[in-house]
């Protein structure tokens, strides 16, 4: 993994926050904001294998899938709201 600038870190963190919002916020996250954050993320992480590694690491600690969330955003209009084991796990007080 190359050294990241502050701008790179912000781009990656913004995507993580959008994905978290899709799972945690009652209204979800705006599709356009999520897809823009993903495009910015891809500028920082252009290789698919590195993207998959970061997705796996993020999913391990959060329970949230970047891949599934972006896939859902591409298939829908408006807000993206994810449901999954992480949402139920967090609601049960296990976070």
PDB file of N, CA and C in Angstrom:
ATOM      1  N   UNK A   1       0.847  -1.176   0.000  1.00  0.00           N
ATOM      2  CA  UNK A   1       0.000   0.000   0.000  1.00  0.00           C
ATOM      3  C   UNK A   1       0.888   1.233   0.000  1.00  0.00           C
ATOM      4  N   UNK A   2       0.636   2.126  -0.915  1.00  0.00           N
ATOM      5  CA  UNK A   2       1.422   3.348  -1.028  1.00  0.00           C
ATOM      6  C   UNK A   2       1.096   4.285   0.135  1.00  0.00           C
ATOM      7  N   UNK A   3       1.983   5.232   0.333  1.00  0.00           N
ATOM      8  CA  UNK A   3       1.722   6.258   1.347  1.00  0.00           C
ATOM      9  C   UNK A   3       0.532   7.104   0.902  1.00  0.00           C
ATOM     10  N   UNK A   4      -0.352   7.377   1.832  1.00  0.00           N
ATOM     11  CA  UNK A   4      -1.536   8.169   1.511  1.00  0.00           C
ATOM     12  C   UNK A   4      -1.365   9.592   2.027  1.00  0.00           C
ATOM     13  N   UNK A   5      -1.860  10.527   1.235  1.00  0.00           N
ATOM     14  CA  UNK A   5      -1.887  11.929   1.662  1.00  0.00           C
ATOM     15  C   UNK A   5      -3.121  12.137   2.548  1.00  0.00           C
ATOM     16  N   UNK A   6      -3.196  13.304   3.142  1.00  0.00           N
ATOM     17  CA  UNK A   6      -4.373  13.652   3.944  1.00  0.00           C
ATOM     18  C   UNK A   6      -5.638  13.585   3.085  1.00  0.00           C
ATOM     19  N   UNK A   7      -5.544  14.057   1.860  1.00  0.00           N
ATOM     20  CA  UNK A   7      -6.686  14.018   0.936  1.00  0.00           C
ATOM     21  C   UNK A   7      -7.111  12.580   0.655  1.00  0.00           C
ATOM     22  N   UNK A   8      -6.145  11.685   0.491  1.00  0.00           N
ATOM     23  CA  UNK A   8      -6.444  10.265   0.256  1.00  0.00           C
ATOM     24  C   UNK A   8      -7.165   9.664   1.462  1.00  0.00           C
ATOM     25  N   UNK A   9      -6.675   9.957   2.638  1.00  0.00           N
ATOM     26  CA  UNK A   9      -7.271   9.422   3.872  1.00  0.00           C
ATOM     27  C   UNK A   9      -8.705   9.922   4.017  1.00  0.00           C
ATOM     28  N   UNK A  10      -8.925  11.184   3.688  1.00  0.00           N
ATOM     29  CA  UNK A  10     -10.277  11.745   3.757  1.00  0.00           C
ATOM     30  C   UNK A  10     -11.197  11.032   2.767  1.00  0.00           C
ATOM     31  N   UNK A  11     -10.709  10.759   1.559  1.00  0.00           N
ATOM     32  CA  UNK A  11     -11.524  10.080   0.542  1.00  0.00           C
ATOM     33  C   UNK A  11     -11.922   8.680   1.011  1.00  0.00           C
ATOM     34  N   UNK A  12     -10.983   7.946   1.560  1.00  0.00           N
ATOM     35  CA  UNK A  12     -11.270   6.585   2.034  1.00  0.00           C
ATOM     36  C   UNK A  12     -12.221   6.632   3.232  1.00  0.00           C
ATOM     37  N   UNK A  13     -11.967   7.535   4.154  1.00  0.00           N
ATOM     38  CA  UNK A  13     -12.812   7.670   5.338  1.00  0.00           C
ATOM     39  C   UNK A  13     -14.230   8.084   4.962  1.00  0.00           C
ATOM     40  N   UNK A  14     -14.362   8.942   3.971  1.00  0.00           N
ATOM     41  CA  UNK A  14     -15.688   9.365   3.516  1.00  0.00           C
ATOM     42  C   UNK A  14     -16.488   8.177   2.992  1.00  0.00           C
ATOM     43  N   UNK A  15     -15.835   7.297   2.241  1.00  0.00           N
ATOM     44  CA  UNK A  15     -16.541   6.104   1.767  1.00  0.00           C
ATOM     45  C   UNK A  15     -16.966   5.237   2.949  1.00  0.00           C
ATOM     46  N   UNK A  16     -16.058   5.015   3.889  1.00  0.00           N
ATOM     47  CA  UNK A  16     -16.407   4.213   5.071  1.00  0.00           C
ATOM     48  C   UNK A  16     -17.611   4.817   5.797  1.00  0.00           C
ATOM     49  N   UNK A  17     -17.633   6.140   5.932  1.00  0.00           N
ATOM     50  CA  UNK A  17     -18.744   6.806   6.618  1.00  0.00           C
ATOM     51  C   UNK A  17     -20.050   6.663   5.844  1.00  0.00           C
ATOM     52  N   UNK A  18     -19.983   6.731   4.525  1.00  0.00           N
ATOM     53  CA  UNK A  18     -21.189   6.546   3.709  1.00  0.00           C
ATOM     54  C   UNK A  18     -21.729   5.125   3.855  1.00  0.00           C
ATOM     55  N   UNK A  19     -20.842   4.156   3.835  1.00  0.00           N
ATOM     56  CA  UNK A  19     -21.265   2.761   3.989  1.00  0.00           C
ATOM     57  C   UNK A  19     -21.881   2.561   5.374  1.00  0.00           C
ATOM     58  N   UNK A  20     -21.239   3.098   6.402  1.00  0.00           N
ATOM     59  CA  UNK A  20     -21.799   3.008   7.755  1.00  0.00           C
ATOM     60  C   UNK A  20     -23.187   3.634   7.818  1.00  0.00           C
ATOM     61  N   UNK A  21     -23.363   4.782   7.185  1.00  0.00           N
ATOM     62  CA  UNK A  21     -24.661   5.464   7.179  1.00  0.00           C
ATOM     63  C   UNK A  21     -25.724   4.614   6.500  1.00  0.00           C
ATOM     64  N   UNK A  22     -25.349   3.899   5.450  1.00  0.00           N
ATOM     65  CA  UNK A  22     -26.314   3.041   4.749  1.00  0.00           C
ATOM     66  C   UNK A  22     -26.854   1.957   5.677  1.00  0.00           C
ATOM     67  N   UNK A  23     -26.049   1.500   6.597  1.00  0.00           N
ATOM     68  CA  UNK A  23     -26.473   0.475   7.551  1.00  0.00           C
ATOM     69  C   UNK A  23     -27.112   1.062   8.810  1.00  0.00           C
ATOM     70  N   UNK A  24     -26.599   2.192   9.274  1.00  0.00           N
ATOM     71  CA  UNK A  24     -26.973   2.683  10.599  1.00  0.00           C
ATOM     72  C   UNK A  24     -28.039   3.771  10.609  1.00  0.00           C
ATOM     73  N   UNK A  25     -28.101   4.603   9.591  1.00  0.00           N
ATOM     74  CA  UNK A  25     -29.057   5.708   9.587  1.00  0.00           C
ATOM     75  C   UNK A  25     -30.432   5.210   9.150  1.00  0.00           C
ATOM     76  N   UNK A  26     -31.478   5.610   9.841  1.00  0.00           N
ATOM     77  CA  UNK A  26     -32.828   5.143   9.483  1.00  0.00           C
ATOM     78  C   UNK A  26     -33.194   5.430   8.029  1.00  0.00           C
ATOM     79  N   UNK A  27     -32.748   6.574   7.503  1.00  0.00           N
ATOM     80  CA  UNK A  27     -33.054   6.929   6.116  1.00  0.00           C
ATOM     81  C   UNK A  27     -32.028   6.384   5.131  1.00  0.00           C
ATOM     82  N   UNK A  28     -30.907   5.857   5.624  1.00  0.00           N
ATOM     83  CA  UNK A  28     -29.852   5.366   4.748  1.00  0.00           C
ATOM     84  C   UNK A  28     -28.947   6.493   4.305  1.00  0.00           C
ATOM     85  N   UNK A  29     -28.387   6.361   3.111  1.00  0.00           N
ATOM     86  CA  UNK A  29     -27.464   7.357   2.568  1.00  0.00           C
ATOM     87  C   UNK A  29     -27.856   7.651   1.122  1.00  0.00           C
ATOM     88  N   UNK A  30     -27.627   8.881   0.713  1.00  0.00           N
ATOM     89  CA  UNK A  30     -27.947   9.285  -0.653  1.00  0.00           C
ATOM     90  C   UNK A  30     -27.098   8.496  -1.650  1.00  0.00           C
ATOM     91  N   UNK A  31     -27.732   7.945  -2.642  1.00  0.00           N
ATOM     92  CA  UNK A  31     -27.072   7.120  -3.659  1.00  0.00           C
ATOM     93  C   UNK A  31     -25.940   7.880  -4.348  1.00  0.00           C
ATOM     94  N   UNK A  32     -26.210   9.123  -4.727  1.00  0.00           N
ATOM     95  CA  UNK A  32     -25.211   9.906  -5.453  1.00  0.00           C
ATOM     96  C   UNK A  32     -23.989  10.204  -4.579  1.00  0.00           C
ATOM     97  N   UNK A  33     -24.224  10.507  -3.309  1.00  0.00           N
ATOM     98  CA  UNK A  33     -23.109  10.773  -2.392  1.00  0.00           C
ATOM     99  C   UNK A  33     -22.257   9.518  -2.218  1.00  0.00           C
ATOM    100  N   UNK A  34     -22.909   8.370  -2.093  1.00  0.00           N
ATOM    101  CA  UNK A  34     -22.182   7.109  -1.935  1.00  0.00           C
ATOM    102  C   UNK A  34     -21.354   6.784  -3.174  1.00  0.00           C
ATOM    103  N   UNK A  35     -21.973   6.910  -4.347  1.00  0.00           N
ATOM    104  CA  UNK A  35     -21.247   6.592  -5.573  1.00  0.00           C
ATOM    105  C   UNK A  35     -20.102   7.579  -5.837  1.00  0.00           C
ATOM    106  N   UNK A  36     -20.277   8.840  -5.463  1.00  0.00           N
ATOM    107  CA  UNK A  36     -19.187   9.811  -5.595  1.00  0.00           C
ATOM    108  C   UNK A  36     -18.047   9.456  -4.637  1.00  0.00           C
ATOM    109  N   UNK A  37     -18.407   9.075  -3.409  1.00  0.00           N
ATOM    110  CA  UNK A  37     -17.385   8.672  -2.438  1.00  0.00           C
ATOM    111  C   UNK A  37     -16.635   7.436  -2.936  1.00  0.00           C
ATOM    112  N   UNK A  38     -17.351   6.523  -3.593  1.00  0.00           N
ATOM    113  CA  UNK A  38     -16.707   5.322  -4.129  1.00  0.00           C
ATOM    114  C   UNK A  38     -15.758   5.679  -5.281  1.00  0.00           C
ATOM    115  N   UNK A  39     -16.175   6.609  -6.139  1.00  0.00           N
ATOM    116  CA  UNK A  39     -15.295   7.060  -7.233  1.00  0.00           C
ATOM    117  C   UNK A  39     -14.019   7.691  -6.678  1.00  0.00           C
ATOM    118  N   UNK A  40     -14.169   8.511  -5.647  1.00  0.00           N
ATOM    119  CA  UNK A  40     -13.008   9.142  -5.020  1.00  0.00           C
ATOM    120  C   UNK A  40     -12.108   8.078  -4.384  1.00  0.00           C
ATOM    121  N   UNK A  41     -12.704   7.083  -3.759  1.00  0.00           N
ATOM    122  CA  UNK A  41     -11.975   5.959  -3.165  1.00  0.00           C
ATOM    123  C   UNK A  41     -11.168   5.221  -4.235  1.00  0.00           C
ATOM    124  N   UNK A  42     -11.777   5.015  -5.388  1.00  0.00           N
ATOM    125  CA  UNK A  42     -11.094   4.301  -6.468  1.00  0.00           C
ATOM    126  C   UNK A  42      -9.901   5.083  -7.020  1.00  0.00           C
ATOM    127  N   UNK A  43      -9.919   6.387  -6.890  1.00  0.00           N
ATOM    128  CA  UNK A  43      -8.758   7.187  -7.294  1.00  0.00           C
ATOM    129  C   UNK A  43      -7.574   6.926  -6.354  1.00  0.00           C
ATOM    130  N   UNK A  44      -7.880   6.662  -5.093  1.00  0.00           N
ATOM    131  CA  UNK A  44      -6.848   6.380  -4.096  1.00  0.00           C
ATOM    132  C   UNK A  44      -6.406   4.925  -4.179  1.00  0.00           C
ATOM    133  N   UNK A  45      -7.376   4.043  -4.419  1.00  0.00           N
ATOM    134  CA  UNK A  45      -7.138   2.591  -4.425  1.00  0.00           C
ATOM    135  C   UNK A  45      -7.563   2.045  -5.790  1.00  0.00           C
ATOM    136  N   UNK A  46      -6.726   2.204  -6.818  1.00  0.00           N
ATOM    137  CA  UNK A  46      -7.129   1.796  -8.166  1.00  0.00           C
ATOM    138  C   UNK A  46      -7.069   0.286  -8.421  1.00  0.00           C
ATOM    139  N   UNK A  47      -6.285  -0.450  -7.642  1.00  0.00           N
ATOM    140  CA  UNK A  47      -6.173  -1.894  -7.874  1.00  0.00           C
ATOM    141  C   UNK A  47      -7.300  -2.644  -7.163  1.00  0.00           C
ATOM    142  N   UNK A  48      -7.939  -3.547  -7.919  1.00  0.00           N
ATOM    143  CA  UNK A  48      -9.061  -4.320  -7.372  1.00  0.00           C
ATOM    144  C   UNK A  48      -8.650  -5.159  -6.168  1.00  0.00           C
ATOM    145  N   UNK A  49      -7.457  -5.782  -6.236  1.00  0.00           N
ATOM    146  CA  UNK A  49      -7.053  -6.641  -5.123  1.00  0.00           C
ATOM    147  C   UNK A  49      -6.889  -5.834  -3.838  1.00  0.00           C
ATOM    148  N   UNK A  50      -6.379  -4.616  -3.934  1.00  0.00           N
ATOM    149  CA  UNK A  50      -6.221  -3.774  -2.750  1.00  0.00           C
ATOM    150  C   UNK A  50      -7.590  -3.312  -2.248  1.00  0.00           C
ATOM    151  N   UNK A  51      -8.483  -2.999  -3.191  1.00  0.00           N
ATOM    152  CA  UNK A  51      -9.851  -2.619  -2.823  1.00  0.00           C
ATOM    153  C   UNK A  51     -10.523  -3.755  -2.056  1.00  0.00           C
ATOM    154  N   UNK A  52     -10.351  -4.986  -2.542  1.00  0.00           N
ATOM    155  CA  UNK A  52     -10.946  -6.142  -1.868  1.00  0.00           C
ATOM    156  C   UNK A  52     -10.345  -6.347  -0.483  1.00  0.00           C
ATOM    157  N   UNK A  53      -9.037  -6.134  -0.354  1.00  0.00           N
ATOM    158  CA  UNK A  53      -8.386  -6.271   0.949  1.00  0.00           C
ATOM    159  C   UNK A  53      -8.928  -5.242   1.944  1.00  0.00           C
ATOM    160  N   UNK A  54      -9.084  -3.999   1.492  1.00  0.00           N
ATOM    161  CA  UNK A  54      -9.623  -2.965   2.366  1.00  0.00           C
ATOM    162  C   UNK A  54     -11.079  -3.248   2.719  1.00  0.00           C
ATOM    163  N   UNK A  55     -11.850  -3.744   1.759  1.00  0.00           N
ATOM    164  CA  UNK A  55     -13.241  -4.100   2.023  1.00  0.00           C
ATOM    165  C   UNK A  55     -13.314  -5.207   3.072  1.00  0.00           C
ATOM    166  N   UNK A  56     -12.481  -6.228   2.932  1.00  0.00           N
ATOM    167  CA  UNK A  56     -12.471  -7.327   3.904  1.00  0.00           C
ATOM    168  C   UNK A  56     -12.086  -6.833   5.288  1.00  0.00           C
ATOM    169  N   UNK A  57     -11.068  -5.993   5.362  1.00  0.00           N
ATOM    170  CA  UNK A  57     -10.635  -5.462   6.654  1.00  0.00           C
ATOM    171  C   UNK A  57     -11.744  -4.611   7.279  1.00  0.00           C
ATOM    172  N   UNK A  58     -12.379  -3.778   6.473  1.00  0.00           N
ATOM    173  CA  UNK A  58     -13.475  -2.940   6.962  1.00  0.00           C
ATOM    174  C   UNK A  58     -14.644  -3.800   7.426  1.00  0.00           C
ATOM    175  N   UNK A  59     -14.961  -4.839   6.653  1.00  0.00           N
ATOM    176  CA  UNK A  59     -16.069  -5.712   7.015  1.00  0.00           C
ATOM    177  C   UNK A  59     -15.759  -6.490   8.292  1.00  0.00           C
ATOM    178  N   UNK A  60     -14.513  -6.863   8.483  1.00  0.00           N
ATOM    179  CA  UNK A  60     -14.123  -7.594   9.690  1.00  0.00           C
ATOM    180  C   UNK A  60     -14.366  -6.760  10.945  1.00  0.00           C
ATOM    181  N   UNK A  61     -14.011  -5.478  10.896  1.00  0.00           N
ATOM    182  CA  UNK A  61     -14.159  -4.638  12.084  1.00  0.00           C
ATOM    183  C   UNK A  61     -15.542  -4.022  12.236  1.00  0.00           C
ATOM    184  N   UNK A  62     -16.263  -3.847  11.119  1.00  0.00           N
ATOM    185  CA  UNK A  62     -17.556  -3.157  11.196  1.00  0.00           C
ATOM    186  C   UNK A  62     -18.751  -4.062  10.926  1.00  0.00           C
ATOM    187  N   UNK A  63     -18.529  -5.110  10.140  1.00  0.00           N
ATOM    188  CA  UNK A  63     -19.640  -5.945   9.705  1.00  0.00           C
ATOM    189  C   UNK A  63     -20.326  -5.412   8.456  1.00  0.00           C
ATOM    190  N   UNK A  64     -19.812  -4.321   7.890  1.00  0.00           N
ATOM    191  CA  UNK A  64     -20.433  -3.672   6.750  1.00  0.00           C
ATOM    192  C   UNK A  64     -19.634  -3.947   5.488  1.00  0.00           C
ATOM    193  N   UNK A  65     -20.334  -4.263   4.403  1.00  0.00           N
ATOM    194  CA  UNK A  65     -19.691  -4.585   3.139  1.00  0.00           C
ATOM    195  C   UNK A  65     -19.731  -3.398   2.175  1.00  0.00           C
ATOM    196  N   UNK A  66     -18.552  -2.922   1.798  1.00  0.00           N
ATOM    197  CA  UNK A  66     -18.472  -1.863   0.794  1.00  0.00           C
ATOM    198  C   UNK A  66     -19.025  -2.391  -0.528  1.00  0.00           C
ATOM    199  N   UNK A  67     -18.602  -3.581  -0.912  1.00  0.00           N
ATOM    200  CA  UNK A  67     -19.021  -4.180  -2.182  1.00  0.00           C
ATOM    201  C   UNK A  67     -20.547  -4.268  -2.272  1.00  0.00           C
ATOM    202  N   UNK A  68     -21.180  -4.839  -1.250  1.00  0.00           N
ATOM    203  CA  UNK A  68     -22.643  -5.001  -1.281  1.00  0.00           C
ATOM    204  C   UNK A  68     -23.358  -3.656  -1.280  1.00  0.00           C
ATOM    205  N   UNK A  69     -22.812  -2.695  -0.562  1.00  0.00           N
ATOM    206  CA  UNK A  69     -23.445  -1.380  -0.481  1.00  0.00           C
ATOM    207  C   UNK A  69     -23.360  -0.649  -1.818  1.00  0.00           C
ATOM    208  N   UNK A  70     -22.199  -0.687  -2.464  1.00  0.00           N
ATOM    209  CA  UNK A  70     -22.045  -0.041  -3.774  1.00  0.00           C
ATOM    210  C   UNK A  70     -22.908  -0.761  -4.810  1.00  0.00           C
ATOM    211  N   UNK A  71     -22.958  -2.073  -4.741  1.00  0.00           N
ATOM    212  CA  UNK A  71     -23.803  -2.842  -5.664  1.00  0.00           C
ATOM    213  C   UNK A  71     -25.267  -2.422  -5.510  1.00  0.00           C
ATOM    214  N   UNK A  72     -25.721  -2.267  -4.268  1.00  0.00           N
ATOM    215  CA  UNK A  72     -27.098  -1.827  -4.009  1.00  0.00           C
ATOM    216  C   UNK A  72     -27.319  -0.414  -4.538  1.00  0.00           C
ATOM    217  N   UNK A  73     -26.342   0.465  -4.367  1.00  0.00           N
ATOM    218  CA  UNK A  73     -26.466   1.845  -4.841  1.00  0.00           C
ATOM    219  C   UNK A  73     -26.612   1.889  -6.352  1.00  0.00           C
ATOM    220  N   UNK A  74     -25.888   1.035  -7.039  1.00  0.00           N
ATOM    221  CA  UNK A  74     -25.965   1.013  -8.504  1.00  0.00           C
ATOM    222  C   UNK A  74     -27.313   0.477  -8.991  1.00  0.00           C
ATOM    223  N   UNK A  75     -28.004  -0.282  -8.155  1.00  0.00           N
ATOM    224  CA  UNK A  75     -29.265  -0.913  -8.548  1.00  0.00           C
ATOM    225  C   UNK A  75     -30.494  -0.138  -8.095  1.00  0.00           C
ATOM    226  N   UNK A  76     -30.303   1.009  -7.462  1.00  0.00           N
ATOM    227  CA  UNK A  76     -31.436   1.728  -6.913  1.00  0.00           C
ATOM    228  C   UNK A  76     -31.344   3.218  -7.218  1.00  0.00           C
ATOM    229  N   UNK A  77     -32.426   3.918  -7.011  1.00  0.00           N
ATOM    230  CA  UNK A  77     -32.455   5.382  -7.097  1.00  0.00           C
ATOM    231  C   UNK A  77     -32.719   5.925  -5.700  1.00  0.00           C
ATOM    232  N   UNK A  78     -32.308   7.144  -5.448  1.00  0.00           N
ATOM    233  CA  UNK A  78     -32.606   7.779  -4.163  1.00  0.00           C
ATOM    234  C   UNK A  78     -31.678   7.340  -3.055  1.00  0.00           C
ATOM    235  N   UNK A  79     -32.276   6.904  -1.957  1.00  0.00           N
ATOM    236  CA  UNK A  79     -31.517   6.546  -0.769  1.00  0.00           C
ATOM    237  C   UNK A  79     -31.143   5.059  -0.788  1.00  0.00           C
ATOM    238  N   UNK A  80     -29.983   4.762  -0.219  1.00  0.00           N
ATOM    239  CA  UNK A  80     -29.508   3.382  -0.109  1.00  0.00           C
ATOM    240  C   UNK A  80     -29.590   3.001   1.362  1.00  0.00           C
ATOM    241  N   UNK A  81     -30.377   1.989   1.663  1.00  0.00           N
ATOM    242  CA  UNK A  81     -30.538   1.510   3.028  1.00  0.00           C
ATOM    243  C   UNK A  81     -30.180   0.036   3.050  1.00  0.00           C
ATOM    244  N   UNK A  82     -29.165  -0.304   3.816  1.00  0.00           N
ATOM    245  CA  UNK A  82     -28.707  -1.685   3.893  1.00  0.00           C
ATOM    246  C   UNK A  82     -29.246  -2.350   5.148  1.00  0.00           C
ATOM    247  N   UNK A  83     -29.514  -3.627   5.012  1.00  0.00           N
ATOM    248  CA  UNK A  83     -29.886  -4.456   6.150  1.00  0.00           C
ATOM    249  C   UNK A  83     -28.883  -5.593   6.190  1.00  0.00           C
ATOM    250  N   UNK A  84     -28.533  -6.007   7.356  1.00  0.00           N
ATOM    251  CA  UNK A  84     -27.575  -7.096   7.456  1.00  0.00           C
ATOM    252  C   UNK A  84     -27.335  -7.464   8.890  1.00  0.00           C
ATOM    253  N   UNK A  85     -26.485  -8.459   9.059  1.00  0.00           N
ATOM    254  CA  UNK A  85     -26.239  -8.936  10.418  1.00  0.00           C
ATOM    255  C   UNK A  85     -25.635  -7.856  11.291  1.00  0.00           C
ATOM    256  N   UNK A  86     -24.862  -6.956  10.722  1.00  0.00           N
ATOM    257  CA  UNK A  86     -24.218  -5.918  11.521  1.00  0.00           C
ATOM    258  C   UNK A  86     -25.264  -4.988  12.140  1.00  0.00           C
ATOM    259  N   UNK A  87     -26.305  -4.658  11.377  1.00  0.00           N
ATOM    260  CA  UNK A  87     -27.338  -3.774  11.909  1.00  0.00           C
ATOM    261  C   UNK A  87     -28.028  -4.417  13.094  1.00  0.00           C
ATOM    262  N   UNK A  88     -28.376  -5.675  12.974  1.00  0.00           N
ATOM    263  CA  UNK A  88     -29.017  -6.391  14.075  1.00  0.00           C
ATOM    264  C   UNK A  88     -28.055  -6.559  15.245  1.00  0.00           C
ATOM    265  N   UNK A  89     -26.793  -6.820  14.932  1.00  0.00           N
ATOM    266  CA  UNK A  89     -25.784  -7.014  15.964  1.00  0.00           C
ATOM    267  C   UNK A  89     -25.611  -5.734  16.767  1.00  0.00           C
ATOM    268  N   UNK A  90     -25.540  -4.587  16.096  1.00  0.00           N
ATOM    269  CA  UNK A  90     -25.382  -3.313  16.784  1.00  0.00           C
ATOM    270  C   UNK A  90     -26.611  -2.969  17.605  1.00  0.00           C
ATOM    271  N   UNK A  91     -27.806  -3.244  17.092  1.00  0.00           N
ATOM    272  CA  UNK A  91     -29.031  -2.953  17.844  1.00  0.00           C
ATOM    273  C   UNK A  91     -29.139  -3.788  19.101  1.00  0.00           C
ATOM    274  N   UNK A  92     -28.514  -4.962  19.109  1.00  0.00           N
ATOM    275  CA  UNK A  92     -28.608  -5.822  20.286  1.00  0.00           C
ATOM    276  C   UNK A  92     -27.639  -5.392  21.384  1.00  0.00           C
ATOM    277  N   UNK A  93     -26.850  -4.338  21.122  1.00  0.00           N
ATOM    278  CA  UNK A  93     -25.947  -3.828  22.138  1.00  0.00           C
ATOM    279  C   UNK A  93     -24.605  -4.521  22.185  1.00  0.00           C
ATOM    280  N   UNK A  94     -24.252  -5.228  21.116  1.00  0.00           N
ATOM    281  CA  UNK A  94     -22.998  -5.981  21.091  1.00  0.00           C
ATOM    282  C   UNK A  94     -21.851  -5.204  20.466  1.00  0.00           C
ATOM    283  N   UNK A  95     -21.998  -3.913  20.271  1.00  0.00           N
ATOM    284  CA  UNK A  95     -20.918  -3.162  19.634  1.00  0.00           C
ATOM    285  C   UNK A  95     -19.953  -2.721  20.628  1.00  0.00           C
TER     286      UNK A  95
END
